[in-house]
Amino acid sequence: MSQANVAEPYRQRMDDDIGKAAAAVPQFTVNFADAAQDNSKQVEQVDTFLAQRIDLLIISPNEATPLTAPVKRAFDRGIPVLVLDRKVDGDAYTSFIGADNVEIGRQAGQYFAKSLLPSGGKIAVLRGLAGSTPAKERLDGFNDGMKGSNIRSWPPRTATGCGIRASSRRTRC
């Protein structure tokens, strides 16, 4: 299991749940790797897993594009690949398990347009990691959901780890 960043409680819970499920299957062993939000580290970890001749790769990519090639290498070797939460580019993986982020964004945009600011207004949009698929998809959906409204937004800003614990230090905002 190659995780984008276990400093996020959601991702640590994901790993805990995978570990618990694996413990119920005696012949199943899971090796966990934490990329700590570092694309090159995650690429290296996946390549190490491939050198170990794994039978299954589970990955929650830090960002889509940098992790596409290593995921494709695994898939091209016939190794099943489960992509969790964040996608990679293309379709060289076995299955994706995650949310419909475009729809999530669309519903949020519609809520802003119809309930919060029905007469229009100005908003600031913060998004997650720019290279992650949820950030892009949610923003696309949000903009679609606000079409036809009188709401204007400044160019989106990327939230760069505010409140996310990185190793032993907390990122300042």
mmCIF file of C-alpha atoms in Angstrom:
data_model
loop_
_atom_site.group_PDB
_atom_site.id
_atom_site.type_symbol
_atom_site.label_atom_id
_atom_site.label_comp_id
_atom_site.label_asym_id
_atom_site.label_seq_id
_atom_site.Cartn_x
_atom_site.Cartn_y
_atom_site.Cartn_z
ATOM 1 C CA MET A 1 0.000 0.000 0.000
ATOM 2 C CA SER A 2 1.554 3.232 -1.158
ATOM 3 C CA GLN A 3 -0.062 6.120 0.702
ATOM 4 C CA ALA A 4 0.229 9.777 -0.312
ATOM 5 C CA ASN A 5 0.586 11.068 3.243
ATOM 6 C CA VAL A 6 -0.334 9.388 6.502
ATOM 7 C CA ALA A 7 -0.037 12.675 8.407
ATOM 8 C CA GLU A 8 -3.632 13.260 7.321
ATOM 9 C CA PRO A 9 -5.967 11.418 9.726
ATOM 10 C CA TYR A 10 -8.201 10.294 6.840
ATOM 11 C CA ARG A 11 -5.285 8.556 5.149
ATOM 12 C CA GLN A 12 -4.044 6.988 8.383
ATOM 13 C CA ARG A 13 -7.555 5.619 8.911
ATOM 14 C CA MET A 14 -7.491 4.255 5.348
ATOM 15 C CA ASP A 15 -4.258 2.393 6.115
ATOM 16 C CA ASP A 16 -5.615 1.148 9.446
ATOM 17 C CA ASP A 17 -8.741 -0.214 7.731
ATOM 18 C CA ILE A 18 -6.678 -1.925 5.012
ATOM 19 C CA GLY A 19 -4.428 -3.465 7.661
ATOM 20 C CA LYS A 20 -7.415 -4.691 9.657
ATOM 21 C CA ALA A 21 -9.029 -6.252 6.576
ATOM 22 C CA ALA A 22 -5.744 -7.910 5.574
ATOM 23 C CA ALA A 23 -5.301 -9.375 9.067
ATOM 24 C CA ALA A 24 -8.488 -11.379 8.503
ATOM 25 C CA VAL A 25 -6.866 -13.215 5.568
ATOM 26 C CA PRO A 26 -3.924 -15.342 6.824
ATOM 27 C CA GLN A 27 -2.141 -15.583 3.449
ATOM 28 C CA PHE A 28 -2.368 -11.816 2.866
ATOM 29 C CA THR A 29 0.418 -9.480 3.983
ATOM 30 C CA VAL A 30 0.385 -5.724 3.424
ATOM 31 C CA ASN A 31 3.524 -3.613 3.369
ATOM 32 C CA PHE A 32 2.778 0.087 3.895
ATOM 33 C CA ALA A 33 4.765 3.019 2.541
ATOM 34 C CA ASP A 34 4.167 6.686 3.322
ATOM 35 C CA ALA A 35 5.203 9.148 0.602
ATOM 36 C CA ALA A 36 4.828 12.104 3.003
ATOM 37 C CA GLN A 37 3.449 14.241 0.134
ATOM 38 C CA ASP A 38 6.613 13.681 -1.927
ATOM 39 C CA ASN A 39 6.006 12.485 -5.494
ATOM 40 C CA SER A 40 9.563 11.277 -6.099
ATOM 41 C CA LYS A 41 9.534 9.363 -2.831
ATOM 42 C CA GLN A 42 6.268 7.672 -3.804
ATOM 43 C CA VAL A 43 7.627 6.753 -7.260
ATOM 44 C CA GLU A 44 10.680 5.212 -5.570
ATOM 45 C CA GLN A 45 8.482 3.312 -3.112
ATOM 46 C CA VAL A 46 6.339 1.850 -5.908
ATOM 47 C CA ASP A 47 9.458 0.827 -7.834
ATOM 48 C CA THR A 48 10.768 -0.860 -4.671
ATOM 49 C CA PHE A 49 7.489 -2.760 -4.352
ATOM 50 C CA LEU A 50 7.807 -3.865 -7.986
ATOM 51 C CA ALA A 51 11.366 -5.083 -7.371
ATOM 52 C CA GLN A 52 9.977 -7.123 -4.462
ATOM 53 C CA ARG A 53 7.661 -8.869 -6.970
ATOM 54 C CA ILE A 54 4.398 -7.913 -5.260
ATOM 55 C CA ASP A 55 1.110 -9.569 -6.183
ATOM 56 C CA LEU A 56 -1.083 -6.473 -5.785
ATOM 57 C CA LEU A 57 -0.457 -2.718 -5.677
ATOM 58 C CA ILE A 58 -2.792 -0.475 -3.724
ATOM 59 C CA ILE A 59 -1.995 3.202 -4.158
ATOM 60 C CA SER A 60 -3.408 6.567 -3.191
ATOM 61 C CA PRO A 61 -1.280 8.814 -5.426
ATOM 62 C CA ASN A 62 0.006 12.107 -4.091
ATOM 63 C CA GLU A 63 -0.430 13.679 -7.549
ATOM 64 C CA ALA A 64 -1.713 12.137 -10.770
ATOM 65 C CA THR A 65 0.917 12.786 -13.421
ATOM 66 C CA PRO A 66 4.104 11.850 -11.515
ATOM 67 C CA LEU A 67 2.571 8.544 -10.359
ATOM 68 C CA THR A 68 1.078 7.525 -13.712
ATOM 69 C CA ALA A 69 4.217 5.833 -15.079
ATOM 70 C CA PRO A 70 4.974 3.660 -12.027
ATOM 71 C CA VAL A 71 1.329 2.589 -11.795
ATOM 72 C CA LYS A 72 1.396 1.719 -15.512
ATOM 73 C CA ARG A 73 4.623 -0.303 -15.016
ATOM 74 C CA ALA A 74 2.858 -2.408 -12.395
ATOM 75 C CA PHE A 75 -0.272 -2.798 -14.509
ATOM 76 C CA ASP A 76 1.757 -3.707 -17.626
ATOM 77 C CA ARG A 77 3.482 -6.466 -15.614
ATOM 78 C CA GLY A 78 0.081 -7.998 -14.924
ATOM 79 C CA ILE A 79 -0.040 -6.818 -11.313
ATOM 80 C CA PRO A 80 -3.551 -5.777 -10.292
ATOM 81 C CA VAL A 81 -3.588 -2.116 -9.247
ATOM 82 C CA LEU A 82 -6.214 -0.574 -6.970
ATOM 83 C CA VAL A 83 -6.144 3.228 -7.077
ATOM 84 C CA LEU A 84 -7.749 4.827 -4.006
ATOM 85 C CA ASP A 85 -9.186 8.323 -3.586
ATOM 86 C CA ARG A 86 -6.937 10.113 -6.111
ATOM 87 C CA LYS A 87 -6.561 9.031 -9.718
ATOM 88 C CA VAL A 88 -3.633 8.740 -12.085
ATOM 89 C CA ASP A 89 -3.694 9.849 -15.722
ATOM 90 C CA GLY A 90 -5.092 7.308 -18.178
ATOM 91 C CA ASP A 91 -6.652 3.963 -17.423
ATOM 92 C CA ALA A 92 -3.687 1.637 -16.780
ATOM 93 C CA TYR A 93 -5.008 0.286 -13.500
ATOM 94 C CA THR A 94 -7.449 -2.411 -12.464
ATOM 95 C CA SER A 95 -9.942 -0.420 -10.412
ATOM 96 C CA PHE A 96 -10.498 3.032 -8.935
ATOM 97 C CA ILE A 97 -12.215 3.378 -5.569
ATOM 98 C CA GLY A 98 -13.157 6.931 -4.723
ATOM 99 C CA ALA A 99 -15.713 9.680 -4.836
ATOM 100 C CA ASP A 100 -17.333 11.381 -7.807
ATOM 101 C CA ASN A 101 -15.447 14.614 -7.177
ATOM 102 C CA VAL A 102 -16.965 16.475 -10.117
ATOM 103 C CA GLU A 103 -20.441 15.855 -8.698
ATOM 104 C CA ILE A 104 -19.314 16.862 -5.194
ATOM 105 C CA GLY A 105 -18.022 20.137 -6.604
ATOM 106 C CA ARG A 106 -21.131 20.660 -8.725
ATOM 107 C CA GLN A 107 -23.417 20.260 -5.722
ATOM 108 C CA ALA A 108 -21.306 22.705 -3.708
ATOM 109 C CA GLY A 109 -21.433 25.243 -6.549
ATOM 110 C CA GLN A 110 -25.189 24.872 -6.858
ATOM 111 C CA TYR A 111 -25.565 25.334 -3.112
ATOM 112 C CA PHE A 112 -23.576 28.561 -3.267
ATOM 113 C CA ALA A 113 -25.575 29.806 -6.254
ATOM 114 C CA LYS A 114 -29.029 28.892 -4.969
ATOM 115 C CA SER A 115 -28.799 29.050 -1.168
ATOM 116 C CA LEU A 116 -25.839 31.073 0.037
ATOM 117 C CA LEU A 117 -25.534 33.828 -2.568
ATOM 118 C CA PRO A 118 -28.696 33.739 -4.694
ATOM 119 C CA SER A 119 -28.278 37.441 -5.585
ATOM 120 C CA GLY A 120 -24.603 37.009 -6.469
ATOM 121 C CA GLY A 121 -21.413 38.104 -4.824
ATOM 122 C CA LYS A 122 -17.676 37.522 -4.740
ATOM 123 C CA ILE A 123 -15.991 34.470 -3.298
ATOM 124 C CA ALA A 124 -12.501 33.135 -2.802
ATOM 125 C CA VAL A 125 -11.913 29.479 -3.646
ATOM 126 C CA LEU A 126 -9.304 27.364 -1.878
ATOM 127 C CA ARG A 127 -8.442 24.043 -3.431
ATOM 128 C CA GLY A 128 -6.309 21.140 -2.370
ATOM 129 C CA LEU A 129 -3.032 20.003 -3.908
ATOM 130 C CA ALA A 130 -3.107 21.350 -7.473
ATOM 131 C CA GLY A 131 -1.768 18.133 -9.039
ATOM 132 C CA SER A 132 -4.273 15.882 -7.299
ATOM 133 C CA THR A 133 -7.318 14.810 -9.253
ATOM 134 C CA PRO A 134 -9.851 15.594 -6.492
ATOM 135 C CA ALA A 135 -8.722 19.250 -6.394
ATOM 136 C CA LYS A 136 -9.119 19.661 -10.162
ATOM 137 C CA GLU A 137 -12.353 17.697 -10.437
ATOM 138 C CA ARG A 138 -14.036 19.455 -7.496
ATOM 139 C CA LEU A 139 -13.081 22.880 -8.866
ATOM 140 C CA ASP A 140 -14.391 21.941 -12.336
ATOM 141 C CA GLY A 141 -17.648 20.731 -10.803
ATOM 142 C CA PHE A 142 -17.913 23.795 -8.554
ATOM 143 C CA ASN A 143 -17.527 26.150 -11.515
ATOM 144 C CA ASP A 144 -20.116 24.151 -13.458
ATOM 145 C CA GLY A 145 -22.547 24.303 -10.531
ATOM 146 C CA MET A 146 -22.260 28.084 -10.374
ATOM 147 C CA LYS A 147 -22.847 28.657 -14.107
ATOM 148 C CA GLY A 148 -25.510 31.248 -14.763
ATOM 149 C CA SER A 149 -25.179 32.798 -11.297
ATOM 150 C CA ASN A 150 -23.939 36.277 -10.490
ATOM 151 C CA ILE A 151 -21.170 34.877 -8.325
ATOM 152 C CA ARG A 152 -17.643 35.831 -9.267
ATOM 153 C CA SER A 153 -14.546 34.285 -7.814
ATOM 154 C CA TRP A 154 -10.926 35.238 -7.660
ATOM 155 C CA PRO A 155 -8.514 32.761 -9.243
ATOM 156 C CA PRO A 156 -8.365 29.649 -7.055
ATOM 157 C CA ARG A 157 -5.627 29.482 -4.459
ATOM 158 C CA THR A 158 -4.001 26.252 -3.430
ATOM 159 C CA ALA A 159 -4.110 25.336 0.242
ATOM 160 C CA THR A 160 -0.538 24.231 0.862
ATOM 161 C CA GLY A 161 -0.677 22.065 3.922
ATOM 162 C CA CYS A 162 -2.305 24.414 6.408
ATOM 163 C CA GLY A 163 -2.885 22.326 9.471
ATOM 164 C CA ILE A 164 -1.340 19.183 8.000
ATOM 165 C CA ARG A 165 1.356 17.769 10.191
ATOM 166 C CA ALA A 166 4.505 17.184 8.138
ATOM 167 C CA SER A 167 6.831 14.825 10.036
ATOM 168 C CA SER A 168 7.456 16.530 13.384
ATOM 169 C CA ARG A 169 6.593 20.090 12.362
ATOM 170 C CA ARG A 170 3.311 21.804 11.583
ATOM 171 C CA THR A 171 3.106 23.846 8.392
ATOM 172 C CA ARG A 172 2.407 27.500 9.102
ATOM 173 C CA CYS A 173 -0.254 29.384 7.164
#
